Amino acid sequence: MLKKLKYFIKRKKFEHRRKKFAPYTKGIIYNTENGIIAMSHEDMMIGKSLGRKGSWNSKEIDSLRKIVQPDDIIYFVGTHVGTLLIPIATHCKKVIGYEANPETFWFLKKNVVFNDLENVELFNLAVGDSKKKMCFIQNRMNTGGSKVKPIINDFRYKFDNPEEIEVDMIALDSHTKEFDLPAASGIVMDIEGAEYFALQGMKNTLESARFLYMEYVPHHLKNVSNIKNTELIDLVVPYFTIAVSQATGKEFGLTENRTDFISFLDYLDQNDKSDDFLFKKN
């Protein structure tokens, strides 16, 4: 009940914010630590942080800059408007980005131009287990929360009356082969619970990658993919030997005994806590 009240209040704030802008407003441009970022004026999550703090996810940027090398080819699966992609693109050889949401993708392309980046290749595609059409929900208050339509449609995903659209999905391995894209040195993935499906379609890409940086949100895993923690990790273990929690800094071995890591994920699940994980090889 308290959670629903919280989201009701958020929606009222969202409606109030929308009224502040003229009806033909497309977005806002922010000059931030992440770079010059344009995005929807309706966004009250990332947009609010960019406007008031001048940054978004600075800790995540710092973590990635420590592991990304100048000659790396970095794949971003779920770019949003580029708040992470843009600062990382200045530290590596090439970035290849995938974003399913056409509205977000429009801003992303502009942001690459605003920041004078010439080493970025972008695709307006969802990444999953195969080539097909998928139903996708476009959230407005938190545009970064837009996602493949969940199997279980939790109230948290629909309180701002998101629009449902159809998007094109591809399997990463097949797509990289078709377009003769270079092998990945690292993968950064944040696709709001659809990671399970994407991992199934990128086995060759994972084989070549030195690291995988992936968001973990328990309710996304349960509602969007409808799977358990063990099912997700089964797709990661063949390619990486160590998992590092970005929230705690704790390292977990994945080869001989992954019980501790699964227990940690279960703890996050039970307490409805999120984390980012760096998966790497010895």
PDB file of C-alpha atoms in Angstrom:
ATOM      1  CA  MET A   1       0.000   0.000   0.000  1.00  0.00           C
ATOM      2  CA  LEU A   2       2.817   2.428   0.897  1.00  0.00           C
ATOM      3  CA  LYS A   3       4.605   1.650  -2.372  1.00  0.00           C
ATOM      4  CA  LYS A   4       1.464   2.396  -4.374  1.00  0.00           C
ATOM      5  CA  LEU A   5       1.028   5.676  -2.482  1.00  0.00           C
ATOM      6  CA  LYS A   6       4.639   6.556  -3.288  1.00  0.00           C
ATOM      7  CA  TYR A   7       4.047   6.044  -7.005  1.00  0.00           C
ATOM      8  CA  PHE A   8       0.752   7.953  -6.852  1.00  0.00           C
ATOM      9  CA  ILE A   9       2.644  10.945  -5.446  1.00  0.00           C
ATOM     10  CA  LYS A  10       5.287  10.547  -8.153  1.00  0.00           C
ATOM     11  CA  ARG A  11       2.626  10.645 -10.815  1.00  0.00           C
ATOM     12  CA  LYS A  12       1.165  13.868  -9.389  1.00  0.00           C
ATOM     13  CA  LYS A  13       4.632  15.452  -9.442  1.00  0.00           C
ATOM     14  CA  PHE A  14       5.086  14.225 -13.000  1.00  0.00           C
ATOM     15  CA  GLU A  15       1.814  15.838 -14.102  1.00  0.00           C
ATOM     16  CA  HIS A  16       2.827  19.076 -12.381  1.00  0.00           C
ATOM     17  CA  ARG A  17       6.204  19.047 -14.168  1.00  0.00           C
ATOM     18  CA  ARG A  18       4.578  18.545 -17.577  1.00  0.00           C
ATOM     19  CA  LYS A  19       2.399  21.625 -17.075  1.00  0.00           C
ATOM     20  CA  LYS A  20       5.492  23.802 -16.577  1.00  0.00           C
ATOM     21  CA  PHE A  21       6.552  23.388 -20.202  1.00  0.00           C
ATOM     22  CA  ALA A  22       4.979  24.770 -23.368  1.00  0.00           C
ATOM     23  CA  PRO A  23       3.018  22.151 -25.352  1.00  0.00           C
ATOM     24  CA  TYR A  24       5.549  22.024 -28.213  1.00  0.00           C
ATOM     25  CA  THR A  25       8.580  21.420 -26.026  1.00  0.00           C
ATOM     26  CA  LYS A  26      10.632  18.453 -27.270  1.00  0.00           C
ATOM     27  CA  GLY A  27      13.278  18.196 -24.570  1.00  0.00           C
ATOM     28  CA  ILE A  28      15.990  19.897 -22.520  1.00  0.00           C
ATOM     29  CA  ILE A  29      19.735  20.139 -23.140  1.00  0.00           C
ATOM     30  CA  TYR A  30      21.963  19.774 -20.078  1.00  0.00           C
ATOM     31  CA  ASN A  31      25.677  20.647 -19.855  1.00  0.00           C
ATOM     32  CA  THR A  32      26.937  18.011 -17.404  1.00  0.00           C
ATOM     33  CA  GLU A  33      29.859  15.918 -16.214  1.00  0.00           C
ATOM     34  CA  ASN A  34      28.506  13.168 -18.487  1.00  0.00           C
ATOM     35  CA  GLY A  35      28.747  15.481 -21.497  1.00  0.00           C
ATOM     36  CA  ILE A  36      26.183  17.598 -23.303  1.00  0.00           C
ATOM     37  CA  ILE A  37      22.986  15.599 -22.866  1.00  0.00           C
ATOM     38  CA  ALA A  38      19.593  16.248 -24.442  1.00  0.00           C
ATOM     39  CA  MET A  39      16.603  14.272 -23.248  1.00  0.00           C
ATOM     40  CA  SER A  40      12.856  14.406 -22.701  1.00  0.00           C
ATOM     41  CA  HIS A  41      11.695  17.293 -20.531  1.00  0.00           C
ATOM     42  CA  GLU A  42       9.192  14.897 -18.931  1.00  0.00           C
ATOM     43  CA  ASP A  43      11.896  12.730 -17.340  1.00  0.00           C
ATOM     44  CA  MET A  44      11.967  13.204 -13.561  1.00  0.00           C
ATOM     45  CA  MET A  45      14.677  10.662 -12.772  1.00  0.00           C
ATOM     46  CA  ILE A  46      17.796  11.069 -14.888  1.00  0.00           C
ATOM     47  CA  GLY A  47      16.719  14.447 -16.254  1.00  0.00           C
ATOM     48  CA  LYS A  48      16.159  15.833 -12.774  1.00  0.00           C
ATOM     49  CA  SER A  49      19.614  14.680 -11.661  1.00  0.00           C
ATOM     50  CA  LEU A  50      21.309  16.132 -14.744  1.00  0.00           C
ATOM     51  CA  GLY A  51      19.573  19.455 -14.224  1.00  0.00           C
ATOM     52  CA  ARG A  52      20.103  19.810 -10.482  1.00  0.00           C
ATOM     53  CA  LYS A  53      23.360  17.929  -9.847  1.00  0.00           C
ATOM     54  CA  GLY A  54      24.993  18.210 -13.254  1.00  0.00           C
ATOM     55  CA  SER A  55      25.662  14.474 -13.392  1.00  0.00           C
ATOM     56  CA  TRP A  56      24.170  10.998 -13.447  1.00  0.00           C
ATOM     57  CA  ASN A  57      25.808   7.786 -12.190  1.00  0.00           C
ATOM     58  CA  SER A  58      29.264   9.292 -11.672  1.00  0.00           C
ATOM     59  CA  LYS A  59      30.334   6.272  -9.630  1.00  0.00           C
ATOM     60  CA  GLU A  60      29.439   3.921 -12.475  1.00  0.00           C
ATOM     61  CA  ILE A  61      31.436   6.011 -14.945  1.00  0.00           C
ATOM     62  CA  ASP A  62      34.468   5.961 -12.644  1.00  0.00           C
ATOM     63  CA  SER A  63      34.210   2.180 -12.224  1.00  0.00           C
ATOM     64  CA  LEU A  64      34.108   1.586 -15.977  1.00  0.00           C
ATOM     65  CA  ARG A  65      36.933   3.995 -16.740  1.00  0.00           C
ATOM     66  CA  LYS A  66      39.182   1.901 -14.505  1.00  0.00           C
ATOM     67  CA  ILE A  67      38.677  -1.213 -16.623  1.00  0.00           C
ATOM     68  CA  VAL A  68      38.166   0.196 -20.133  1.00  0.00           C
ATOM     69  CA  GLN A  69      41.394   0.398 -22.149  1.00  0.00           C
ATOM     70  CA  PRO A  70      42.259   2.742 -25.061  1.00  0.00           C
ATOM     71  CA  ASP A  71      42.095  -0.022 -27.711  1.00  0.00           C
ATOM     72  CA  ASP A  72      38.846  -1.566 -26.430  1.00  0.00           C
ATOM     73  CA  ILE A  73      35.674  -2.136 -28.431  1.00  0.00           C
ATOM     74  CA  ILE A  74      32.818  -1.625 -25.981  1.00  0.00           C
ATOM     75  CA  TYR A  75      29.269  -2.794 -26.661  1.00  0.00           C
ATOM     76  CA  PHE A  76      26.444  -0.982 -24.874  1.00  0.00           C
ATOM     77  CA  VAL A  77      23.262  -3.048 -24.738  1.00  0.00           C
ATOM     78  CA  GLY A  78      20.673  -0.505 -23.637  1.00  0.00           C
ATOM     79  CA  THR A  79      22.242   2.921 -24.149  1.00  0.00           C
ATOM     80  CA  HIS A  80      19.352   5.155 -23.054  1.00  0.00           C
ATOM     81  CA  VAL A  81      20.310   8.725 -24.097  1.00  0.00           C
ATOM     82  CA  GLY A  82      24.037   8.099 -23.649  1.00  0.00           C
ATOM     83  CA  THR A  83      24.781   9.318 -20.116  1.00  0.00           C
ATOM     84  CA  LEU A  84      27.164   6.377 -19.704  1.00  0.00           C
ATOM     85  CA  LEU A  85      28.056   5.709 -23.339  1.00  0.00           C
ATOM     86  CA  ILE A  86      29.296   9.236 -24.050  1.00  0.00           C
ATOM     87  CA  PRO A  87      31.894   9.534 -21.252  1.00  0.00           C
ATOM     88  CA  ILE A  88      33.133   5.980 -21.904  1.00  0.00           C
ATOM     89  CA  ALA A  89      33.429   6.587 -25.659  1.00  0.00           C
ATOM     90  CA  THR A  90      36.148   9.146 -24.933  1.00  0.00           C
ATOM     91  CA  HIS A  91      38.237   6.424 -23.255  1.00  0.00           C
ATOM     92  CA  CYS A  92      38.157   3.619 -25.839  1.00  0.00           C
ATOM     93  CA  LYS A  93      38.691   2.887 -29.529  1.00  0.00           C
ATOM     94  CA  LYS A  94      35.067   2.288 -30.512  1.00  0.00           C
ATOM     95  CA  VAL A  95      31.598   2.015 -29.002  1.00  0.00           C
ATOM     96  CA  ILE A  96      28.716   0.055 -30.509  1.00  0.00           C
ATOM     97  CA  GLY A  97      25.352   0.838 -28.949  1.00  0.00           C
ATOM     98  CA  TYR A  98      21.875  -0.706 -29.050  1.00  0.00           C
ATOM     99  CA  GLU A  99      18.745   1.096 -27.881  1.00  0.00           C
ATOM    100  CA  ALA A 100      15.226  -0.260 -28.387  1.00  0.00           C
ATOM    101  CA  ASN A 101      13.206   2.875 -27.602  1.00  0.00           C
ATOM    102  CA  PRO A 102      12.879   5.041 -30.763  1.00  0.00           C
ATOM    103  CA  GLU A 103      12.106   8.168 -28.735  1.00  0.00           C
ATOM    104  CA  THR A 104      15.219   7.712 -26.603  1.00  0.00           C
ATOM    105  CA  PHE A 105      17.263   6.781 -29.675  1.00  0.00           C
ATOM    106  CA  TRP A 106      16.371  10.131 -31.264  1.00  0.00           C
ATOM    107  CA  PHE A 107      17.999  11.959 -28.342  1.00  0.00           C
ATOM    108  CA  LEU A 108      20.947   9.544 -28.290  1.00  0.00           C
ATOM    109  CA  LYS A 109      21.884  10.343 -31.890  1.00  0.00           C
ATOM    110  CA  LYS A 110      21.769  14.066 -31.154  1.00  0.00           C
ATOM    111  CA  ASN A 111      23.936  13.621 -28.054  1.00  0.00           C
ATOM    112  CA  VAL A 112      26.633  11.810 -30.021  1.00  0.00           C
ATOM    113  CA  VAL A 113      26.745  14.798 -32.395  1.00  0.00           C
ATOM    114  CA  PHE A 114      26.667  17.355 -29.562  1.00  0.00           C
ATOM    115  CA  ASN A 115      29.738  15.703 -28.031  1.00  0.00           C
ATOM    116  CA  ASP A 116      31.675  15.447 -31.338  1.00  0.00           C
ATOM    117  CA  LEU A 117      32.070  11.673 -31.090  1.00  0.00           C
ATOM    118  CA  GLU A 118      33.191   9.888 -34.251  1.00  0.00           C
ATOM    119  CA  ASN A 119      33.874   6.430 -32.798  1.00  0.00           C
ATOM    120  CA  VAL A 120      30.258   5.493 -32.037  1.00  0.00           C
ATOM    121  CA  GLU A 121      28.011   3.200 -34.099  1.00  0.00           C
ATOM    122  CA  LEU A 122      24.346   2.988 -33.090  1.00  0.00           C
ATOM    123  CA  PHE A 123      21.420   0.659 -33.762  1.00  0.00           C
ATOM    124  CA  ASN A 124      17.770   1.323 -32.896  1.00  0.00           C
ATOM    125  CA  LEU A 125      17.162  -2.296 -31.906  1.00  0.00           C
ATOM    126  CA  ALA A 126      16.268  -4.359 -28.859  1.00  0.00           C
ATOM    127  CA  VAL A 127      18.721  -7.142 -28.026  1.00  0.00           C
ATOM    128  CA  GLY A 128      17.341 -10.561 -27.147  1.00  0.00           C
ATOM    129  CA  ASP A 129      17.466 -14.242 -28.020  1.00  0.00           C
ATOM    130  CA  SER A 130      16.354 -14.036 -31.677  1.00  0.00           C
ATOM    131  CA  LYS A 131      15.226 -11.783 -34.514  1.00  0.00           C
ATOM    132  CA  LYS A 132      11.561 -10.856 -34.020  1.00  0.00           C
ATOM    133  CA  LYS A 133       9.052  -8.147 -33.144  1.00  0.00           C
ATOM    134  CA  MET A 134       8.522  -7.373 -29.458  1.00  0.00           C
ATOM    135  CA  CYS A 135       6.004  -5.362 -27.467  1.00  0.00           C
ATOM    136  CA  PHE A 136       7.758  -2.515 -25.647  1.00  0.00           C
ATOM    137  CA  ILE A 137       6.517  -0.020 -23.047  1.00  0.00           C
ATOM    138  CA  GLN A 138       7.675   3.604 -23.187  1.00  0.00           C
ATOM    139  CA  ASN A 139       7.729   5.126 -19.719  1.00  0.00           C
ATOM    140  CA  ARG A 140       7.690   8.916 -19.602  1.00  0.00           C
ATOM    141  CA  MET A 141       8.465   9.904 -16.031  1.00  0.00           C
ATOM    142  CA  ASN A 142      11.558   7.678 -15.958  1.00  0.00           C
ATOM    143  CA  THR A 143      12.446   7.116 -19.604  1.00  0.00           C
ATOM    144  CA  GLY A 144      15.314   4.869 -18.520  1.00  0.00           C
ATOM    145  CA  GLY A 145      12.694   2.494 -17.112  1.00  0.00           C
ATOM    146  CA  SER A 146      11.202   1.763 -20.544  1.00  0.00           C
ATOM    147  CA  LYS A 147      11.411  -1.941 -21.259  1.00  0.00           C
ATOM    148  CA  VAL A 148      10.273  -5.012 -23.146  1.00  0.00           C
ATOM    149  CA  LYS A 149       6.716  -5.625 -21.960  1.00  0.00           C
ATOM    150  CA  PRO A 150       6.962  -7.584 -18.680  1.00  0.00           C
ATOM    151  CA  ILE A 151       5.492 -11.048 -18.342  1.00  0.00           C
ATOM    152  CA  ILE A 152       4.111  -9.910 -14.972  1.00  0.00           C
ATOM    153  CA  ASN A 153       2.937  -6.296 -15.295  1.00  0.00           C
ATOM    154  CA  ASP A 154       3.774  -4.809 -11.888  1.00  0.00           C
ATOM    155  CA  PHE A 155       2.143  -1.461 -10.963  1.00  0.00           C
ATOM    156  CA  ARG A 156       5.609   0.138 -10.864  1.00  0.00           C
ATOM    157  CA  TYR A 157       5.844  -0.175 -14.629  1.00  0.00           C
ATOM    158  CA  LYS A 158       2.526   1.417 -15.557  1.00  0.00           C
ATOM    159  CA  PHE A 159       1.768   4.218 -13.080  1.00  0.00           C
ATOM    160  CA  ASP A 160       2.642   6.926 -15.645  1.00  0.00           C
ATOM    161  CA  ASN A 161       0.439   5.355 -18.353  1.00  0.00           C
ATOM    162  CA  PRO A 162       3.257   4.254 -20.675  1.00  0.00           C
ATOM    163  CA  GLU A 163       2.584   3.815 -24.369  1.00  0.00           C
ATOM    164  CA  GLU A 164       2.939   0.315 -25.827  1.00  0.00           C
ATOM    165  CA  ILE A 165       4.760   0.062 -29.145  1.00  0.00           C
ATOM    166  CA  GLU A 166       6.313  -2.661 -31.288  1.00  0.00           C
ATOM    167  CA  VAL A 167      10.110  -2.762 -31.690  1.00  0.00           C
ATOM    168  CA  ASP A 168      12.567  -4.891 -33.638  1.00  0.00           C
ATOM    169  CA  MET A 169      14.677  -7.344 -31.647  1.00  0.00           C
ATOM    170  CA  ILE A 170      17.867  -9.096 -32.750  1.00  0.00           C
ATOM    171  CA  ALA A 171      20.260 -11.676 -31.296  1.00  0.00           C
ATOM    172  CA  LEU A 172      23.626  -9.973 -30.815  1.00  0.00           C
ATOM    173  CA  ASP A 173      25.761 -12.802 -32.230  1.00  0.00           C
ATOM    174  CA  SER A 174      23.754 -12.952 -35.454  1.00  0.00           C
ATOM    175  CA  HIS A 175      23.674  -9.171 -35.803  1.00  0.00           C
ATOM    176  CA  THR A 176      27.415  -8.692 -35.323  1.00  0.00           C
ATOM    177  CA  LYS A 177      28.072 -11.380 -37.928  1.00  0.00           C
ATOM    178  CA  GLU A 178      25.601  -9.895 -40.426  1.00  0.00           C
ATOM    179  CA  PHE A 179      27.112  -6.402 -40.153  1.00  0.00           C
ATOM    180  CA  ASP A 180      30.711  -7.614 -39.737  1.00  0.00           C
ATOM    181  CA  LEU A 181      31.123  -5.772 -36.443  1.00  0.00           C
ATOM    182  CA  PRO A 182      34.357  -6.093 -34.439  1.00  0.00           C
ATOM    183  CA  ALA A 183      34.616  -8.465 -31.476  1.00  0.00           C
ATOM    184  CA  ALA A 184      33.675  -7.018 -28.096  1.00  0.00           C
ATOM    185  CA  SER A 185      36.355  -6.255 -25.524  1.00  0.00           C
ATOM    186  CA  GLY A 186      33.658  -5.485 -22.976  1.00  0.00           C
ATOM    187  CA  ILE A 187      29.875  -5.360 -22.681  1.00  0.00           C
ATOM    188  CA  VAL A 188      27.824  -2.887 -20.644  1.00  0.00           C
ATOM    189  CA  MET A 189      24.213  -4.030 -20.316  1.00  0.00           C
ATOM    190  CA  ASP A 190      21.191  -2.374 -18.728  1.00  0.00           C
ATOM    191  CA  ILE A 191      17.917  -3.419 -20.352  1.00  0.00           C
ATOM    192  CA  GLU A 192      15.507  -3.443 -17.438  1.00  0.00           C
ATOM    193  CA  GLY A 193      15.128  -7.173 -16.822  1.00  0.00           C
ATOM    194  CA  ALA A 194      15.535  -8.480 -20.375  1.00  0.00           C
ATOM    195  CA  GLU A 195      19.199  -9.352 -19.738  1.00  0.00           C
ATOM    196  CA  TYR A 196      18.283 -13.037 -19.480  1.00  0.00           C
ATOM    197  CA  PHE A 197      17.019 -13.087 -23.072  1.00  0.00           C
ATOM    198  CA  ALA A 198      19.924 -11.007 -24.395  1.00  0.00           C
ATOM    199  CA  LEU A 199      22.518 -13.318 -22.822  1.00  0.00           C
ATOM    200  CA  GLN A 200      21.028 -16.260 -24.698  1.00  0.00           C
ATOM    201  CA  GLY A 201      21.709 -14.536 -28.001  1.00  0.00           C
ATOM    202  CA  MET A 202      25.272 -13.346 -27.323  1.00  0.00           C
ATOM    203  CA  LYS A 203      27.271 -16.460 -26.421  1.00  0.00           C
ATOM    204  CA  ASN A 204      30.001 -15.812 -29.006  1.00  0.00           C
ATOM    205  CA  THR A 205      30.182 -12.177 -27.952  1.00  0.00           C
ATOM    206  CA  LEU A 206      30.596 -13.174 -24.304  1.00  0.00           C
ATOM    207  CA  GLU A 207      33.371 -15.556 -25.315  1.00  0.00           C
ATOM    208  CA  SER A 208      35.447 -12.725 -26.758  1.00  0.00           C
ATOM    209  CA  ALA A 209      34.664 -10.144 -24.070  1.00  0.00           C
ATOM    210  CA  ARG A 210      37.075  -9.433 -21.237  1.00  0.00           C
ATOM    211  CA  PHE A 211      34.261  -8.230 -18.990  1.00  0.00           C
ATOM    212  CA  LEU A 212      30.493  -7.866 -18.661  1.00  0.00           C
ATOM    213  CA  TYR A 213      29.071  -4.973 -16.629  1.00  0.00           C
ATOM    214  CA  MET A 214      25.407  -5.640 -15.896  1.00  0.00           C
ATOM    215  CA  GLU A 215      22.620  -4.140 -13.832  1.00  0.00           C
ATOM    216  CA  TYR A 216      20.724  -6.425 -11.446  1.00  0.00           C
ATOM    217  CA  VAL A 217      17.228  -5.431 -10.275  1.00  0.00           C
ATOM    218  CA  PRO A 218      15.348  -8.299  -8.564  1.00  0.00           C
ATOM    219  CA  HIS A 219      11.809  -7.279  -9.500  1.00  0.00           C
ATOM    220  CA  HIS A 220      12.887  -6.835 -13.136  1.00  0.00           C
ATOM    221  CA  LEU A 221      14.256 -10.361 -13.208  1.00  0.00           C
ATOM    222  CA  LYS A 222      11.059 -11.805 -11.764  1.00  0.00           C
ATOM    223  CA  ASN A 223       8.543  -9.702 -13.662  1.00  0.00           C
ATOM    224  CA  VAL A 224      10.165  -9.105 -17.043  1.00  0.00           C
ATOM    225  CA  SER A 225      11.901 -12.464 -17.504  1.00  0.00           C
ATOM    226  CA  ASN A 226      10.052 -14.539 -14.873  1.00  0.00           C
ATOM    227  CA  ILE A 227      13.183 -16.469 -13.875  1.00  0.00           C
ATOM    228  CA  LYS A 228      15.260 -17.254 -10.792  1.00  0.00           C
ATOM    229  CA  ASN A 229      18.741 -15.989  -9.964  1.00  0.00           C
ATOM    230  CA  THR A 230      20.326 -19.348 -10.781  1.00  0.00           C
ATOM    231  CA  GLU A 231      18.900 -19.275 -14.312  1.00  0.00           C
ATOM    232  CA  LEU A 232      20.506 -15.896 -14.986  1.00  0.00           C
ATOM    233  CA  ILE A 233      23.897 -16.863 -13.592  1.00  0.00           C
ATOM    234  CA  ASP A 234      23.934 -20.134 -15.533  1.00  0.00           C
ATOM    235  CA  LEU A 235      24.276 -18.002 -18.672  1.00  0.00           C
ATOM    236  CA  VAL A 236      27.198 -16.009 -17.244  1.00  0.00           C
ATOM    237  CA  VAL A 237      29.309 -18.680 -15.531  1.00  0.00           C
ATOM    238  CA  PRO A 238      30.693 -20.351 -18.687  1.00  0.00           C
ATOM    239  CA  TYR A 239      32.443 -17.112 -19.675  1.00  0.00           C
ATOM    240  CA  PHE A 240      33.509 -15.356 -16.471  1.00  0.00           C
ATOM    241  CA  THR A 241      35.162 -16.492 -13.249  1.00  0.00           C
ATOM    242  CA  ILE A 242      34.695 -13.523 -10.897  1.00  0.00           C
ATOM    243  CA  ALA A 243      31.728 -11.290 -10.021  1.00  0.00           C
ATOM    244  CA  VAL A 244      32.265  -7.965  -8.245  1.00  0.00           C
ATOM    245  CA  SER A 245      29.419  -6.137  -6.495  1.00  0.00           C
ATOM    246  CA  GLN A 246      29.655  -2.435  -7.287  1.00  0.00           C
ATOM    247  CA  ALA A 247      27.632  -1.502  -4.202  1.00  0.00           C
ATOM    248  CA  THR A 248      29.843  -3.348  -1.710  1.00  0.00           C
ATOM    249  CA  GLY A 249      33.081  -4.044  -3.590  1.00  0.00           C
ATOM    250  CA  LYS A 250      32.862  -7.693  -2.583  1.00  0.00           C
ATOM    251  CA  GLU A 251      34.267 -10.310  -4.991  1.00  0.00           C
ATOM    252  CA  PHE A 252      32.695 -13.704  -5.599  1.00  0.00           C
ATOM    253  CA  GLY A 253      34.283 -16.698  -7.305  1.00  0.00           C
ATOM    254  CA  LEU A 254      32.099 -18.340  -9.943  1.00  0.00           C
ATOM    255  CA  THR A 255      34.037 -21.462 -10.893  1.00  0.00           C
ATOM    256  CA  GLU A 256      34.338 -23.965  -8.054  1.00  0.00           C
ATOM    257  CA  ASN A 257      31.601 -22.728  -5.735  1.00  0.00           C
ATOM    258  CA  ARG A 258      29.109 -20.023  -6.655  1.00  0.00           C
ATOM    259  CA  THR A 259      26.872 -20.598  -3.611  1.00  0.00           C
ATOM    260  CA  ASP A 260      28.033 -17.393  -1.917  1.00  0.00           C
ATOM    261  CA  PHE A 261      27.185 -15.339  -4.975  1.00  0.00           C
ATOM    262  CA  ILE A 262      23.732 -16.876  -5.370  1.00  0.00           C
ATOM    263  CA  SER A 263      23.116 -16.275  -1.653  1.00  0.00           C
ATOM    264  CA  PHE A 264      24.065 -12.623  -2.123  1.00  0.00           C
ATOM    265  CA  LEU A 265      21.630 -12.292  -5.045  1.00  0.00           C
ATOM    266  CA  ASP A 266      18.923 -13.943  -2.946  1.00  0.00           C
ATOM    267  CA  TYR A 267      19.615 -11.414  -0.178  1.00  0.00           C
ATOM    268  CA  LEU A 268      19.193  -8.546  -2.656  1.00  0.00           C
ATOM    269  CA  ASP A 269      15.996 -10.147  -3.912  1.00  0.00           C
ATOM    270  CA  GLN A 270      14.505 -10.574  -0.439  1.00  0.00           C
ATOM    271  CA  ASN A 271      15.293  -6.956   0.442  1.00  0.00           C
ATOM    272  CA  ASP A 272      14.294  -5.509  -2.949  1.00  0.00           C
ATOM    273  CA  LYS A 273      17.771  -4.033  -3.454  1.00  0.00           C
ATOM    274  CA  SER A 274      19.527  -3.419  -6.757  1.00  0.00           C
ATOM    275  CA  ASP A 275      23.209  -3.635  -7.666  1.00  0.00           C
ATOM    276  CA  ASP A 276      25.554  -3.513 -10.639  1.00  0.00           C
ATOM    277  CA  PHE A 277      27.955  -6.384 -11.199  1.00  0.00           C
ATOM    278  CA  LEU A 278      31.260  -6.558 -12.995  1.00  0.00           C
ATOM    279  CA  PHE A 279      31.856 -10.054 -14.345  1.00  0.00           C
ATOM    280  CA  LYS A 280      35.441 -10.680 -15.414  1.00  0.00           C
ATOM    281  CA  LYS A 281      37.944 -13.401 -16.240  1.00  0.00           C
ATOM    282  CA  ASN A 282      41.051 -14.275 -14.236  1.00  0.00           C
TER     283      ASN A 282
END
